[in-house]
C-alpha positions as a Markdown table, in Angstrom:
| # | Residue | x | y | z |
|---|---|---|---|---|
| 1 | Met | 119.5 | 70.4 | 122.3 |
| 2 | Ser | 121.4 | 71.3 | 119.2 |
| 3 | Glu | 122.7 | 74.8 | 118.5 |
| 4 | Arg | 120.1 | 75.3 | 115.7 |
| 5 | Leu | 117.3 | 74.2 | 117.9 |
| 6 | Glu | 118.5 | 76.7 | 120.5 |
| 7 | Leu | 117.9 | 79.5 | 118.0 |
| 8 | Gln | 114.2 | 78.7 | 117.9 |
| 9 | Arg | 113.6 | 79.3 | 121.7 |
| 10 | Ser | 111.3 | 82.1 | 122.8 |
| 11 | Gly | 113.1 | 85.0 | 124.4 |
| 12 | Val | 112.0 | 86.0 | 127.9 |
| 13 | Leu | 113.0 | 89.2 | 129.7 |
| 14 | Val | 112.7 | 89.0 | 133.5 |
| 15 | Val | 112.7 | 92.3 | 135.3 |
| 16 | Asp | 112.9 | 92.2 | 139.1 |
| 17 | Asp | 115.1 | 94.0 | 141.7 |
| 18 | Asp | 115.6 | 90.9 | 143.9 |
| 19 | Pro | 118.7 | 88.9 | 142.7 |
| 20 | Ala | 117.4 | 85.8 | 144.5 |
| 21 | Met | 114.1 | 86.0 | 142.7 |
| 22 | Leu | 115.8 | 86.4 | 139.4 |
| 23 | Arg | 117.9 | 83.3 | 140.0 |
| 24 | Asn | 114.7 | 81.3 | 140.9 |
| 25 | Phe | 112.9 | 82.6 | 137.8 |
| 26 | Arg | 115.9 | 81.8 | 135.5 |
| 27 | Arg | 116.3 | 78.3 | 137.0 |
| 28 | Ala | 112.6 | 77.5 | 136.4 |
| 29 | Leu | 112.4 | 78.8 | 132.9 |
| 30 | Asp | 115.9 | 77.5 | 131.8 |
| 31 | Glu | 114.7 | 74.0 | 132.4 |
| 32 | His | 111.9 | 74.5 | 129.8 |
| 33 | Gly | 114.2 | 75.8 | 127.1 |
| 34 | Tyr | 113.5 | 79.5 | 127.1 |
| 35 | Arg | 116.2 | 82.1 | 126.2 |
| 36 | Ile | 116.4 | 84.2 | 129.4 |
| 37 | Glu | 117.8 | 87.7 | 130.0 |
| 38 | Thr | 117.4 | 89.5 | 133.4 |
| 39 | Ala | 117.3 | 93.1 | 134.5 |
| 40 | Gln | 117.2 | 94.6 | 138.0 |
| 41 | Ser | 116.0 | 98.1 | 137.0 |
| 42 | Ala | 114.0 | 100.0 | 134.4 |
| 43 | Ala | 117.2 | 101.3 | 132.7 |
| 44 | Glu | 118.6 | 97.7 | 132.5 |
| 45 | Ala | 115.3 | 96.5 | 131.0 |
| 46 | Glu | 115.2 | 99.2 | 128.4 |
| 47 | Ser | 118.8 | 98.6 | 127.5 |
| 48 | Ala | 118.1 | 94.8 | 127.1 |
| 49 | Leu | 115.2 | 95.6 | 124.7 |
| 50 | Ala | 117.5 | 97.8 | 122.6 |
| 51 | Arg | 119.9 | 94.8 | 122.2 |
| 52 | Ala | 117.6 | 91.9 | 121.5 |
| 53 | Val | 114.0 | 90.8 | 120.7 |
| 54 | Phe | 111.9 | 89.2 | 123.4 |
| 55 | Asp | 108.5 | 87.5 | 123.1 |
| 56 | Val | 107.6 | 87.7 | 126.8 |
| 57 | Cys | 108.5 | 90.0 | 129.7 |
| 58 | Leu | 108.0 | 89.0 | 133.3 |
| 59 | Leu | 107.8 | 92.4 | 135.0 |
| 60 | Asp | 107.8 | 93.0 | 138.8 |
| 61 | Val | 105.6 | 95.9 | 140.0 |
| 62 | Asn | 108.2 | 97.1 | 142.6 |
| 63 | Leu | 111.7 | 97.7 | 141.2 |
| 64 | Gly | 113.3 | 99.5 | 144.1 |
| 65 | Glu | 113.4 | 103.2 | 143.1 |
| 66 | Asp | 111.5 | 102.4 | 139.9 |
| 67 | Ser | 107.9 | 101.4 | 139.3 |
| 68 | Gly | 107.0 | 98.5 | 137.1 |
| 69 | Met | 103.7 | 100.2 | 136.4 |
| 70 | Asp | 105.5 | 103.3 | 135.1 |
| 71 | Leu | 107.8 | 101.1 | 133.1 |
| 72 | Leu | 105.0 | 99.0 | 131.5 |
| 73 | Pro | 103.8 | 101.6 | 129.0 |
| 74 | Arg | 107.4 | 102.4 | 128.0 |
| 75 | Leu | 108.0 | 98.7 | 127.3 |
| 76 | Arg | 104.8 | 98.5 | 125.3 |
| 77 | Glu | 105.9 | 101.5 | 123.2 |
| 78 | Ala | 109.4 | 100.1 | 122.6 |
| 79 | Ala | 108.2 | 96.5 | 121.9 |
| 80 | Pro | 104.4 | 96.6 | 121.1 |
| 81 | Trp | 104.5 | 92.9 | 120.1 |
| 82 | Met | 105.9 | 91.7 | 123.5 |
| 83 | Arg | 103.6 | 89.9 | 125.9 |
| 84 | Ile | 104.0 | 91.3 | 129.4 |
| 85 | Val | 103.2 | 89.4 | 132.6 |
| 86 | Met | 103.1 | 91.5 | 135.7 |
| 87 | Ala | 104.4 | 90.0 | 138.9 |
| 88 | Thr | 103.9 | 91.3 | 142.5 |
| 89 | Ala | 103.8 | 90.1 | 146.1 |
| 90 | Leu | 100.5 | 92.0 | 146.6 |
| 91 | Asn | 97.3 | 90.2 | 145.8 |
| 92 | Asp | 95.6 | 93.5 | 144.8 |
| 93 | Ala | 92.7 | 93.2 | 142.3 |
| 94 | Thr | 92.8 | 97.0 | 141.6 |
| 95 | Leu | 96.4 | 96.8 | 140.7 |
| 96 | Ala | 95.8 | 93.8 | 138.5 |
| 97 | Val | 93.0 | 95.6 | 136.6 |
| 98 | Asn | 95.2 | 98.7 | 136.1 |
| 99 | Ala | 98.0 | 96.5 | 134.8 |
| 100 | Leu | 95.8 | 94.8 | 132.3 |
| 101 | Arg | 94.3 | 98.1 | 131.1 |
| 102 | Thr | 97.8 | 99.5 | 130.7 |
| 103 | Gly | 98.8 | 96.7 | 128.4 |
| 104 | Ala | 99.8 | 93.7 | 130.4 |
| 105 | Ser | 98.7 | 90.3 | 129.1 |
| 106 | Asp | 98.6 | 88.5 | 132.5 |
| 107 | Tyr | 99.1 | 88.9 | 136.2 |
| 108 | Leu | 101.1 | 86.7 | 138.6 |
| 109 | Val | 101.1 | 86.8 | 142.4 |
| 110 | Lys | 104.4 | 86.0 | 144.1 |
| 111 | Pro | 105.5 | 83.7 | 145.6 |
| 112 | Cys | 104.4 | 81.3 | 142.9 |
| 113 | Ser | 105.4 | 77.7 | 142.2 |
| 114 | Pro | 107.7 | 76.9 | 139.3 |
| 115 | Asp | 104.8 | 75.2 | 137.5 |
| 116 | Glu | 102.6 | 78.4 | 137.8 |
| 117 | Leu | 105.4 | 80.5 | 136.5 |
| 118 | Val | 106.2 | 78.3 | 133.6 |
| 119 | His | 102.5 | 77.9 | 132.7 |
| 120 | Ala | 102.0 | 81.7 | 132.7 |
| 121 | Val | 105.0 | 82.3 | 130.5 |
| 122 | Ala | 104.2 | 79.4 | 128.2 |
| 123 | Gln | 100.7 | 80.8 | 127.5 |
| 124 | Gln | 102.1 | 84.1 | 126.4 |
| 125 | Ala | 105.0 | 82.6 | 124.4 |
| 126 | Asp | 102.5 | 80.4 | 122.5 |
| 127 | Ala | 100.2 | 83.4 | 121.9 |
| 128 | Arg | 103.2 | 85.4 | 120.5 |
| 129 | Arg | 104.3 | 82.6 | 118.2 |
| 130 | Met | 100.7 | 82.5 | 116.8 |
| 131 | Glu | 100.8 | 86.2 | 116.3 |
| 132 | Arg | 104.1 | 86.0 | 114.4 |
| 133 | Arg | 102.8 | 83.3 | 112.1 |
| 134 | Ile | 99.7 | 85.4 | 111.3 |
| 135 | Glu | 101.8 | 88.5 | 110.7 |
| 136 | Ala | 104.1 | 86.5 | 108.3 |
| 137 | Leu | 101.1 | 85.1 | 106.4 |
| 138 | Glu | 99.5 | 88.5 | 106.1 |
| 139 | Lys | 102.8 | 90.0 | 104.8 |
| 140 | Ser | 103.8 | 87.2 | 102.6 |
| 141 | Asp | 104.2 | 88.0 | 98.9 |
| 142 | Asp | 103.8 | 84.7 | 97.2 |
| 143 | Asp | 101.7 | 86.1 | 94.3 |
| 144 | Gly | 99.7 | 82.9 | 94.1 |
| 145 | Arg | 102.8 | 81.0 | 93.0 |
| 146 | Ser | 102.8 | 78.7 | 96.1 |
| 147 | Glu | 99.8 | 77.0 | 94.4 |
| 148 | Ile | 102.2 | 75.5 | 91.9 |
| 149 | Asp | 103.7 | 72.5 | 93.7 |
| 150 | Leu | 107.3 | 71.4 | 93.4 |
| 151 | Asp | 106.7 | 68.1 | 91.6 |
| 152 | Thr | 108.6 | 68.0 | 88.3 |
| 153 | Arg | 109.9 | 65.6 | 85.7 |
| 154 | Asn | 112.5 | 68.1 | 84.4 |
| 155 | Pro | 116.1 | 66.8 | 85.1 |
| 156 | Gln | 117.5 | 70.3 | 85.6 |
| 157 | Leu | 114.9 | 71.2 | 88.2 |
| 158 | Leu | 115.1 | 67.8 | 89.9 |
| 159 | Ala | 118.9 | 68.5 | 90.3 |
| 160 | Thr | 118.2 | 72.0 | 91.7 |
| 161 | Tyr | 115.7 | 70.5 | 94.3 |
| 162 | Glu | 118.3 | 68.0 | 95.4 |
| 163 | Val | 120.9 | 70.7 | 96.0 |
| 164 | Ala | 118.2 | 72.8 | 97.7 |
| 165 | Arg | 117.4 | 70.0 | 100.1 |
| 166 | Gln | 121.1 | 69.6 | 101.0 |
| 167 | Val | 121.6 | 73.3 | 101.6 |
| 168 | Ala | 118.4 | 73.5 | 103.7 |
| 169 | Ala | 120.1 | 71.6 | 106.4 |
| 170 | Thr | 122.7 | 74.4 | 106.8 |
| 171 | Asp | 122.4 | 78.1 | 107.5 |
| 172 | Ala | 124.2 | 79.1 | 104.3 |
| 173 | Thr | 123.0 | 82.1 | 102.4 |
| 174 | Val | 121.3 | 81.1 | 99.2 |
| 175 | Leu | 121.0 | 83.0 | 95.9 |
| 176 | Ile | 118.2 | 81.8 | 93.5 |
| 177 | Leu | 118.4 | 82.8 | 89.9 |
| 178 | Gly | 115.7 | 82.6 | 87.3 |
| 179 | Glu | 113.4 | 84.6 | 85.1 |
| 180 | Ser | 110.5 | 86.5 | 86.5 |
| 181 | Gly | 107.6 | 84.2 | 87.4 |
| 182 | Val | 109.5 | 80.9 | 87.5 |
| 183 | Gly | 108.7 | 80.3 | 91.2 |
| 184 | Lys | 111.8 | 81.5 | 92.9 |
| 185 | Asn | 109.9 | 82.3 | 96.0 |
| 186 | Val | 108.3 | 78.9 | 96.0 |
| 187 | Leu | 111.7 | 77.3 | 96.2 |
| 188 | Ala | 112.8 | 79.8 | 98.9 |
| 189 | Arg | 109.8 | 78.8 | 101.0 |
| 190 | Ala | 110.5 | 75.1 | 100.4 |
| 191 | Ile | 114.1 | 75.6 | 101.7 |
| 192 | His | 112.7 | 77.2 | 104.8 |
| 193 | Asp | 110.2 | 74.4 | 105.3 |
| 194 | Trp | 112.9 | 71.7 | 104.8 |
| 195 | Ser | 115.1 | 73.4 | 107.4 |
| 196 | Val | 115.3 | 73.3 | 111.2 |
| 197 | Arg | 114.1 | 76.9 | 111.0 |
| 198 | Ser | 110.7 | 75.8 | 109.7 |
| 199 | Lys | 109.1 | 76.6 | 113.1 |
| 200 | Gly | 110.2 | 80.2 | 112.7 |
| 201 | Asn | 108.7 | 82.8 | 110.4 |
| 202 | Phe | 109.3 | 83.1 | 106.7 |
| 203 | Ala | 109.3 | 86.9 | 105.9 |
| 204 | Thr | 109.5 | 88.3 | 102.4 |
| 205 | Val | 110.7 | 91.7 | 101.3 |
| 206 | Ser | 110.1 | 92.8 | 97.7 |
| 207 | Cys | 113.2 | 94.9 | 96.9 |
| 208 | Pro | 112.0 | 96.7 | 93.7 |
| 209 | Ser | 108.8 | 98.1 | 95.1 |
| 210 | Leu | 110.3 | 100.5 | 97.7 |
| 211 | Ser | 112.6 | 103.5 | 97.9 |
| 212 | Ala | 115.8 | 103.2 | 99.9 |
| 213 | Glu | 114.2 | 104.9 | 102.9 |
| 214 | Leu | 111.0 | 102.8 | 102.9 |
| 215 | Leu | 113.0 | 99.7 | 102.2 |
| 216 | Ala | 115.2 | 100.4 | 105.3 |
| 217 | Ser | 112.0 | 100.7 | 107.3 |
| 218 | Glu | 110.5 | 97.5 | 105.8 |
| 219 | Leu | 113.7 | 95.6 | 106.6 |
| 220 | Phe | 114.8 | 96.9 | 109.9 |
| 221 | Gly | 111.7 | 98.8 | 111.3 |
| 222 | His | 111.5 | 102.4 | 112.5 |
| 223 | Val | 110.7 | 104.4 | 115.6 |
| 224 | Arg | 108.0 | 107.0 | 115.9 |
| 225 | Gly | 109.0 | 110.3 | 114.3 |
| 226 | Ala | 111.8 | 108.8 | 112.3 |
| 227 | Phe | 110.4 | 110.2 | 109.1 |
| 228 | Thr | 107.2 | 111.8 | 107.8 |
| 229 | Gly | 104.3 | 109.4 | 108.4 |
| 230 | Ala | 106.1 | 107.3 | 111.0 |
| 231 | Thr | 103.4 | 107.8 | 113.7 |
| 232 | Asp | 104.2 | 104.6 | 115.6 |
| 233 | Asn | 107.1 | 102.2 | 116.3 |
| 234 | Arg | 107.2 | 99.4 | 113.8 |
| 235 | Gln | 109.1 | 96.2 | 113.7 |
| 236 | Gly | 110.9 | 95.3 | 110.5 |
| 237 | Arg | 110.9 | 92.1 | 108.5 |
| 238 | Val | 114.3 | 91.2 | 110.0 |
| 239 | Gln | 112.7 | 91.2 | 113.4 |
| 240 | Val | 109.7 | 89.2 | 112.2 |
| 241 | Ala | 112.1 | 86.6 | 110.7 |
| 242 | Asp | 114.2 | 86.3 | 113.9 |
| 243 | Gly | 114.8 | 82.5 | 114.3 |
| 244 | Gly | 113.5 | 81.9 | 110.8 |
| 245 | Thr | 114.2 | 82.9 | 107.2 |
| 246 | Leu | 114.3 | 86.3 | 105.4 |
| 247 | Phe | 113.6 | 86.2 | 101.7 |
| 248 | Leu | 114.8 | 89.1 | 99.6 |
| 249 | Asp | 112.9 | 89.0 | 96.4 |
| 250 | Glu | 114.5 | 90.5 | 93.3 |
| 251 | Ile | 117.7 | 91.6 | 95.2 |
| 252 | Gly | 119.1 | 92.9 | 91.9 |
| 253 | Asp | 116.7 | 95.9 | 92.1 |
| 254 | Met | 117.7 | 96.9 | 95.6 |
| 255 | Pro | 118.6 | 100.6 | 95.7 |
| 256 | Ala | 122.4 | 101.2 | 95.9 |
| 257 | Ala | 122.0 | 103.2 | 99.1 |
| 258 | Met | 120.6 | 100.2 | 100.9 |
| 259 | Gln | 123.2 | 97.7 | 99.8 |
| 260 | Pro | 125.9 | 98.7 | 102.4 |
| 261 | Arg | 123.3 | 98.3 | 105.2 |
| 262 | Leu | 122.3 | 94.9 | 104.0 |
| 263 | Leu | 125.9 | 93.8 | 103.6 |
| 264 | Arg | 126.6 | 94.8 | 107.2 |
| 265 | Phe | 123.5 | 92.8 | 108.4 |
| 266 | Ile | 124.5 | 89.7 | 106.5 |
| 267 | Gln | 128.0 | 89.9 | 107.9 |
| 268 | Asp | 127.3 | 90.7 | 111.5 |
| 269 | Arg | 123.5 | 90.0 | 111.9 |
| 270 | Glu | 123.3 | 93.5 | 113.5 |
| 271 | Tyr | 121.1 | 96.4 | 112.5 |
| 272 | Glu | 119.4 | 99.6 | 113.7 |
| 273 | Arg | 115.8 | 100.6 | 113.3 |
| 274 | Val | 115.4 | 103.8 | 111.3 |
| 275 | Gly | 115.7 | 106.7 | 113.7 |
| 276 | Asp | 117.0 | 104.5 | 116.6 |
| 277 | Pro | 120.7 | 104.5 | 117.5 |
| 278 | His | 120.5 | 101.3 | 119.4 |
| 279 | Thr | 122.1 | 98.3 | 117.7 |
| 280 | Arg | 120.0 | 95.1 | 117.6 |
| 281 | Lys | 120.8 | 91.5 | 116.7 |
| 282 | Ala | 118.7 | 89.0 | 114.8 |
| 283 | Asp | 119.3 | 85.4 | 113.9 |
| 284 | Val | 117.9 | 84.9 | 110.4 |
| 285 | Arg | 118.8 | 82.8 | 107.4 |
| 286 | Val | 119.0 | 84.9 | 104.3 |
| 287 | Ile | 117.7 | 83.7 | 100.9 |
| 288 | Ala | 117.8 | 86.1 | 97.9 |
| 289 | Ala | 116.5 | 85.9 | 94.4 |
| 290 | Thr | 116.9 | 87.8 | 91.2 |
| 291 | Asn | 116.1 | 87.7 | 87.5 |
| 292 | His | 119.2 | 89.9 | 86.8 |
| 293 | Asp | 122.8 | 88.9 | 86.0 |
| 294 | Leu | 124.4 | 90.1 | 89.2 |
| 295 | Arg | 127.9 | 89.3 | 88.0 |
| 296 | Ala | 127.3 | 91.7 | 85.0 |
| 297 | Met | 125.8 | 94.3 | 87.3 |
| 298 | Val | 129.0 | 94.1 | 89.5 |
| 299 | Ser | 131.1 | 94.7 | 86.4 |
| 300 | Glu | 129.0 | 97.7 | 85.5 |
| 301 | Gly | 129.2 | 99.1 | 89.0 |
| 302 | Arg | 125.5 | 98.8 | 89.6 |
| 303 | Phe | 125.8 | 96.1 | 92.4 |
| 304 | Arg | 128.3 | 95.9 | 95.2 |
| 305 | Glu | 130.9 | 93.1 | 94.6 |
| 306 | Asp | 131.3 | 92.4 | 98.4 |
| 307 | Leu | 127.5 | 92.0 | 98.7 |
| 308 | Tyr | 127.4 | 89.7 | 95.7 |
| 309 | Tyr | 129.9 | 87.4 | 97.2 |
| 310 | Arg | 128.1 | 87.4 | 100.5 |
| 311 | Leu | 124.9 | 86.4 | 98.7 |
| 312 | Asn | 126.5 | 83.9 | 96.3 |
| 313 | Val | 127.4 | 81.2 | 98.8 |
| 314 | Val | 125.1 | 78.7 | 97.2 |
| 315 | Thr | 123.5 | 79.4 | 93.9 |
| 316 | Leu | 120.4 | 77.6 | 92.6 |
| 317 | Thr | 119.0 | 78.2 | 89.1 |
| 318 | Met | 115.3 | 77.8 | 88.2 |
| 319 | Pro | 114.7 | 76.9 | 84.6 |
| 320 | Ser | 112.0 | 78.8 | 82.7 |
| 321 | Leu | 108.7 | 77.1 | 81.9 |
| 322 | Arg | 109.6 | 76.7 | 78.2 |
| 323 | Glu | 112.7 | 74.7 | 79.4 |
| 324 | Arg | 110.4 | 72.3 | 81.2 |
| 325 | Arg | 107.6 | 71.7 | 78.7 |
| 326 | Glu | 107.1 | 68.2 | 80.1 |
| 327 | Asp | 105.6 | 69.8 | 83.2 |
| 328 | Val | 103.2 | 72.2 | 81.5 |
| 329 | Ala | 100.2 | 69.9 | 81.1 |
| 330 | Arg | 100.4 | 68.7 | 84.7 |
| 331 | Leu | 100.7 | 72.2 | 86.1 |
| 332 | Ala | 97.9 | 73.4 | 84.0 |
| 333 | Thr | 95.6 | 70.6 | 85.1 |
| 334 | His | 96.5 | 71.4 | 88.8 |
| 335 | Leu | 95.5 | 75.0 | 88.2 |
| 336 | Leu | 92.4 | 74.1 | 86.3 |
| 337 | Glu | 91.1 | 72.1 | 89.3 |
| 338 | Lys | 91.8 | 75.0 | 91.6 |
| 339 | Phe | 90.0 | 77.6 | 89.5 |
| 340 | Val | 87.1 | 75.2 | 88.7 |
| 341 | His | 86.5 | 74.9 | 92.4 |
| 342 | Gln | 87.0 | 78.6 | 93.0 |
| 343 | Tyr | 84.6 | 79.8 | 90.3 |
| 344 | Asp | 82.3 | 76.8 | 90.2 |
| 345 | Arg | 82.7 | 76.4 | 86.5 |
| 346 | Pro | 82.0 | 73.2 | 84.4 |
| 347 | Ala | 85.4 | 72.7 | 82.9 |
| 348 | Arg | 87.0 | 69.4 | 83.9 |
| 349 | Arg | 89.9 | 69.0 | 81.5 |
| 350 | Phe | 91.9 | 70.4 | 78.6 |
| 351 | Gly | 91.2 | 69.0 | 75.2 |
| 352 | Glu | 94.0 | 67.5 | 73.1 |
| 353 | Ala | 94.4 | 70.5 | 70.9 |
| 354 | Ala | 94.4 | 72.9 | 73.9 |
| 355 | Thr | 97.0 | 70.7 | 75.6 |
| 356 | Ala | 99.2 | 70.8 | 72.5 |
| 357 | Leu | 99.0 | 74.6 | 72.4 |
| 358 | Leu | 99.8 | 74.9 | 76.1 |
| 359 | Thr | 102.8 | 72.7 | 75.8 |
| 360 | Ala | 104.1 | 74.4 | 72.6 |
| 361 | Tyr | 103.7 | 77.9 | 73.9 |
| 362 | Asp | 107.0 | 79.6 | 75.0 |
| 363 | Trp | 105.5 | 81.1 | 78.3 |
| 364 | Pro | 107.5 | 84.4 | 78.5 |
| 365 | Gly | 105.7 | 85.0 | 81.8 |
| 366 | Asn | 106.4 | 81.5 | 83.1 |
| 367 | Leu | 104.3 | 80.1 | 85.9 |
| 368 | Arg | 102.6 | 83.5 | 86.6 |
| 369 | Glu | 101.4 | 83.7 | 83.0 |
| 370 | Leu | 100.3 | 80.0 | 83.1 |
| 371 | Arg | 98.2 | 80.8 | 86.1 |
| 372 | Asn | 96.5 | 83.7 | 84.4 |
| 373 | Val | 95.9 | 81.8 | 81.1 |
| 374 | Val | 94.3 | 78.9 | 82.9 |
| 375 | Glu | 92.2 | 81.1 | 85.1 |
| 376 | Arg | 90.9 | 82.9 | 82.0 |
| 377 | Ala | 90.2 | 79.6 | 80.2 |
| 378 | Val | 88.2 | 78.2 | 83.1 |
| 379 | Ile | 86.1 | 81.4 | 83.3 |
| 380 | Leu | 85.4 | 81.4 | 79.5 |
| 381 | Cys | 84.9 | 77.7 | 78.9 |
| 382 | Pro | 81.1 | 76.9 | 78.8 |
| 383 | Gly | 81.6 | 73.1 | 78.7 |
| 384 | Asp | 83.6 | 70.3 | 80.3 |
| 385 | Ala | 86.7 | 70.6 | 78.0 |
| 386 | Val | 88.9 | 73.7 | 77.5 |
| 387 | Gly | 89.6 | 74.1 | 73.8 |
| 388 | Pro | 92.1 | 76.2 | 71.8 |
| 389 | Glu | 89.5 | 79.0 | 71.4 |
| 390 | His | 89.7 | 79.6 | 75.2 |
| 391 | Leu | 93.4 | 80.3 | 75.1 |
| 392 | Pro | 94.5 | 83.9 | 74.4 |
| 393 | Phe | 97.4 | 82.9 | 72.0 |
| 394 | Ala | 95.5 | 80.3 | 70.0 |
| 395 | Ser | 94.5 | 82.4 | 67.0 |
| 396 | Ser | 97.7 | 84.4 | 66.6 |
| 397 | Gly | 100.2 | 81.6 | 67.3 |
| 398 | Arg | 102.1 | 84.1 | 69.4 |
| 399 | Gly | 104.9 | 82.5 | 71.2 |
| 400 | Val | 104.0 | 79.0 | 70.1 |
| 401 | Ser | 106.9 | 76.8 | 69.1 |
| 402 | Gly | 109.2 | 79.8 | 69.0 |
| 403 | Gly | 106.4 | 81.8 | 67.4 |
| 404 | Leu | 106.7 | 80.0 | 64.0 |
| 405 | Arg | 103.7 | 79.1 | 61.9 |
| 406 | Ala | 103.1 | 77.8 | 58.4 |
| 407 | Gly | 103.4 | 80.8 | 56.1 |
| 408 | Asp | 105.9 | 82.7 | 58.3 |
| 409 | Pro | 109.0 | 84.0 | 56.4 |
| 410 | Val | 111.3 | 81.3 | 57.7 |
| 411 | Ser | 113.2 | 78.4 | 56.2 |
| 412 | Leu | 111.8 | 74.8 | 56.0 |
| 413 | Gln | 114.5 | 73.8 | 58.4 |
| 414 | Glu | 113.5 | 76.3 | 61.0 |
| 415 | Leu | 109.8 | 75.3 | 60.7 |
| 416 | Glu | 110.7 | 71.6 | 60.9 |
| 417 | Gln | 112.7 | 72.2 | 64.0 |
| 418 | Ala | 109.9 | 74.1 | 65.7 |
| 419 | His | 107.3 | 71.4 | 64.7 |
| 420 | Ile | 109.5 | 68.5 | 66.0 |
| 421 | Gln | 110.2 | 70.3 | 69.3 |
| 422 | Ala | 106.5 | 71.0 | 69.9 |
| 423 | Leu | 105.5 | 67.4 | 69.1 |
| 424 | Leu | 108.2 | 65.9 | 71.4 |
| 425 | Ala | 107.0 | 68.1 | 74.2 |
| 426 | Ile | 103.4 | 66.8 | 74.1 |
| 427 | Ser | 104.1 | 63.2 | 73.0 |
| 428 | Pro | 104.3 | 60.5 | 75.7 |
| 429 | Thr | 107.2 | 58.7 | 74.0 |
| 430 | Met | 109.7 | 59.1 | 71.1 |
| 431 | Glu | 107.9 | 56.4 | 69.2 |
| 432 | Ala | 104.6 | 58.3 | 69.5 |
| 433 | Ala | 106.1 | 61.5 | 68.2 |
| 434 | Ala | 107.8 | 59.6 | 65.3 |
| 435 | Arg | 104.4 | 58.0 | 64.3 |
| 436 | Thr | 102.7 | 61.5 | 64.3 |
| 437 | Leu | 105.6 | 62.9 | 62.1 |
| 438 | Gly | 105.4 | 59.9 | 59.7 |
| 439 | Ile | 109.0 | 58.9 | 60.2 |
| 440 | Asp | 110.8 | 56.1 | 62.0 |
| 441 | Ser | 112.3 | 56.5 | 65.5 |
| 442 | Ser | 115.9 | 56.4 | 64.2 |
| 443 | Thr | 115.2 | 59.3 | 61.8 |
| 444 | Leu | 113.7 | 61.3 | 64.7 |
| 445 | Tyr | 116.7 | 60.6 | 66.8 |
| 446 | Arg | 119.0 | 61.9 | 64.1 |
| 447 | Lys | 116.9 | 65.1 | 63.7 |
| 448 | Arg | 117.0 | 65.6 | 67.5 |
| 449 | Lys | 120.8 | 65.4 | 67.4 |
| 450 | Gln | 120.9 | 67.7 | 64.3 |
| 451 | Tyr | 118.9 | 70.4 | 66.1 |
| 452 | Asn | 120.5 | 69.9 | 69.5 |
| 453 | Met | 117.2 | 69.1 | 71.2 |
| 454 | Pro | 117.2 | 67.6 | 74.7 |
């Protein structure tokens, strides 16, 4: 098993005061790839929980001077996500019922065969994996952008995807740059899915939306009473992402007070929950994204230089939608099909004039704006073809071909450049664009060179 695959193993804490029994349990579970830690007392068990995250705990009822039944609620409070299997030499139905009522997930009578042991632990580990996936999906902040697939004809974006696939095979930290709404989180999720960590969770933290204190809680978790409103222990996104990927969205907006704590975590993979002095470890791959110029922010003293270099191991840049006009019509059609199905509307396609406007528009809001525009058009269109009248920018010309229209106070050269650029974007070939313009292909080629068009 490779080192990276080792990182995906479920963690099991075995608590028993019998050293021989601990050895037997370890031997049986090791053969099935679990990450095992053992404890012979309540104090050792609680210390182990402070150091690492476990999915399953195999807890003996009798721990010498300690009681497993007394320890059970303390473990549940410290790690409410952990699945606990009680183990005892006594086949006592009352004891089993009490354990289940107190928070145990299963009950095992010793001595048991290795197969019985492995089956009991595997059931709970599988249940915990499913819970973690559901938690990640509920917390994910994809803003609908995952609906835009990664297919593209844009050379710049194709090159970005190629580098992303290469870096996905490593655990290197990745920094994704691009304007708001270009799909930075879609690329981050793709890197996770292409990696060996794909079986782990993909957890997202939106850095601009929280104060430093709440962001610390969101990232690292907190214990009950850590601050006003902290009524229960809570695991942070770092813990949810253990074995997977942590995506820090809009890292440039992270409060300055949080930057040293994040730097330390990236360097050492160590952290403390808010209000808890115990240091924990987590194995996560960090991907960050921003629409800011972090290098300029470093120069201005608004972003830590050491954190910038920790994040900037591999940088990927996402082009804006106006820089990939060749993709607009395809993406719009993809979204149209989705919203037609969602709202049960009659629209089935974009008319030629609507397609030309969509392609020529500058899309300051990028993919997010495209999604909203197409959703609106599908709702408003009464027939099978979306027309210009169903697009919010059709009548004003706002943002179309650089915002230039006939009659605007601009030179003929500027108007010609905007018109040629818009036609090239919607024409299937250079020859087709030249025919529409009423010039030959060689003239169009010269004008492209003159205006530095791609």
